[in-house]
Amino acid sequence: MLTLIFSLLLNIIRLYTWVVIISCVFSFLYAFGVLDTRSQMVWSIGRFLNRLTEPALRPIRSILPATGNMDFSPLVLLLLIQYLLTPLVRQLYYSLAFNSGF
């Protein structure tokens, strides 16, 4: 059961990583005029991706210095997920699964 829970958690983290990447690509396509800005579907997808990613990106944006028109907060978030969150979850799983005294 513990393996299933942590496997599900790691899959959710992996899925959120892809959501952040897709949101960045969507943002670039929207900004460069590739996507039709008047389309209701494009607007709905952009709003959905923004609602998923903005709560995690807002605190990072408040810490990072202003760099003009470039937003490095998705990059920082992806690095935090890759090098901090995922290893932390794996370490927690290994410590609970193999070092428990039960």
Coordinates of C-alpha atoms in Angstrom, one line a residue:
M1 CA 0.0 0.0 0.0
L2 CA 2.9 2.4 0.8
T3 CA 4.4 1.7 -2.6
L4 CA 1.2 2.5 -4.3
I5 CA 0.8 5.8 -2.5
F6 CA 4.3 7.0 -3.2
S7 CA 4.1 5.8 -6.8
L8 CA 0.9 7.8 -7.2
L9 CA 2.6 10.8 -5.6
L10 CA 5.6 10.6 -7.9
N11 CA 3.3 10.3 -11.0
I12 CA 1.4 13.4 -9.9
I13 CA 4.7 15.3 -9.5
R14 CA 5.7 14.1 -13.0
L15 CA 2.3 15.1 -14.4
Y16 CA 2.6 18.6 -12.8
T17 CA 6.1 18.9 -14.4
W18 CA 4.5 18.4 -17.8
V19 CA 1.8 20.9 -17.0
V20 CA 4.4 23.5 -16.2
I21 CA 6.2 22.8 -19.5
I22 CA 3.0 22.8 -21.5
S23 CA 2.0 26.1 -19.9
C24 CA 5.4 27.7 -20.9
V25 CA 5.0 26.5 -24.5
F26 CA 1.4 27.7 -24.6
S27 CA 2.5 31.1 -23.2
F28 CA 5.2 31.5 -25.9
L29 CA 2.8 30.5 -28.6
Y30 CA 0.2 32.9 -27.3
A31 CA 2.7 35.8 -26.9
F32 CA 4.1 35.4 -30.5
G33 CA 0.6 35.3 -32.0
V34 CA 0.7 31.7 -33.2
L35 CA -2.5 31.0 -31.3
D36 CA -5.7 32.9 -32.1
T37 CA -6.3 35.1 -29.1
R38 CA -10.0 35.5 -30.0
S39 CA -10.8 31.8 -29.8
Q40 CA -12.8 30.7 -26.7
M41 CA -11.0 27.3 -26.6
V42 CA -7.5 29.0 -26.6
W43 CA -8.6 31.3 -23.9
S44 CA -10.1 28.4 -21.8
I45 CA -6.9 26.3 -22.1
G46 CA -4.7 29.3 -21.2
R47 CA -6.9 30.1 -18.1
F48 CA -6.9 26.4 -17.0
L49 CA -3.1 26.2 -17.3
N50 CA -2.7 29.5 -15.5
R51 CA -4.9 28.3 -12.6
L52 CA -2.8 25.2 -12.3
T53 CA 0.6 26.8 -12.4
E54 CA 0.2 30.3 -10.9
P55 CA -0.1 29.2 -7.2
A56 CA 3.4 27.6 -7.5
L57 CA 4.9 30.3 -9.6
R58 CA 3.7 33.4 -7.7
P59 CA 6.0 32.9 -4.6
I60 CA 9.0 32.2 -6.9
R61 CA 8.3 35.4 -8.9
S62 CA 8.2 37.4 -5.7
I63 CA 11.7 36.2 -4.8
L64 CA 13.4 36.4 -8.2
P65 CA 14.7 39.8 -9.3
A66 CA 13.1 41.5 -12.3
T67 CA 14.8 40.5 -15.6
G68 CA 12.8 42.5 -18.1
N69 CA 10.4 40.5 -20.2
M70 CA 11.9 37.1 -19.3
D71 CA 10.2 35.0 -16.7
F72 CA 12.5 32.5 -15.1
S73 CA 10.1 31.3 -12.5
P74 CA 9.0 28.2 -14.4
L75 CA 12.6 27.2 -14.8
V76 CA 13.2 27.6 -11.1
L77 CA 10.1 25.6 -10.3
L78 CA 11.1 22.8 -12.6
L79 CA 14.6 22.7 -11.1
L80 CA 13.1 22.6 -7.6
I81 CA 10.8 19.7 -8.5
Q82 CA 13.7 17.8 -10.2
Y83 CA 16.4 18.3 -7.6
L84 CA 14.5 18.9 -4.4
L85 CA 11.0 17.6 -4.3
T86 CA 11.4 14.3 -6.2
P87 CA 14.5 13.1 -4.3
L88 CA 12.8 14.2 -1.0
V89 CA 9.8 12.1 -1.8
R90 CA 11.9 9.1 -2.8
Q91 CA 14.0 9.4 0.3
L92 CA 10.9 9.6 2.5
Y93 CA 9.6 6.4 0.8
Y94 CA 12.8 4.5 1.3
S95 CA 13.0 5.6 4.9
L96 CA 9.4 4.6 5.6
A97 CA 9.5 1.3 3.6
F98 CA 12.9 -0.1 4.6
N99 CA 13.9 1.5 7.9
S100 CA 10.6 1.2 9.8
G101 CA 10.6 -0.6 13.0
F102 CA 7.1 -2.1 12.6

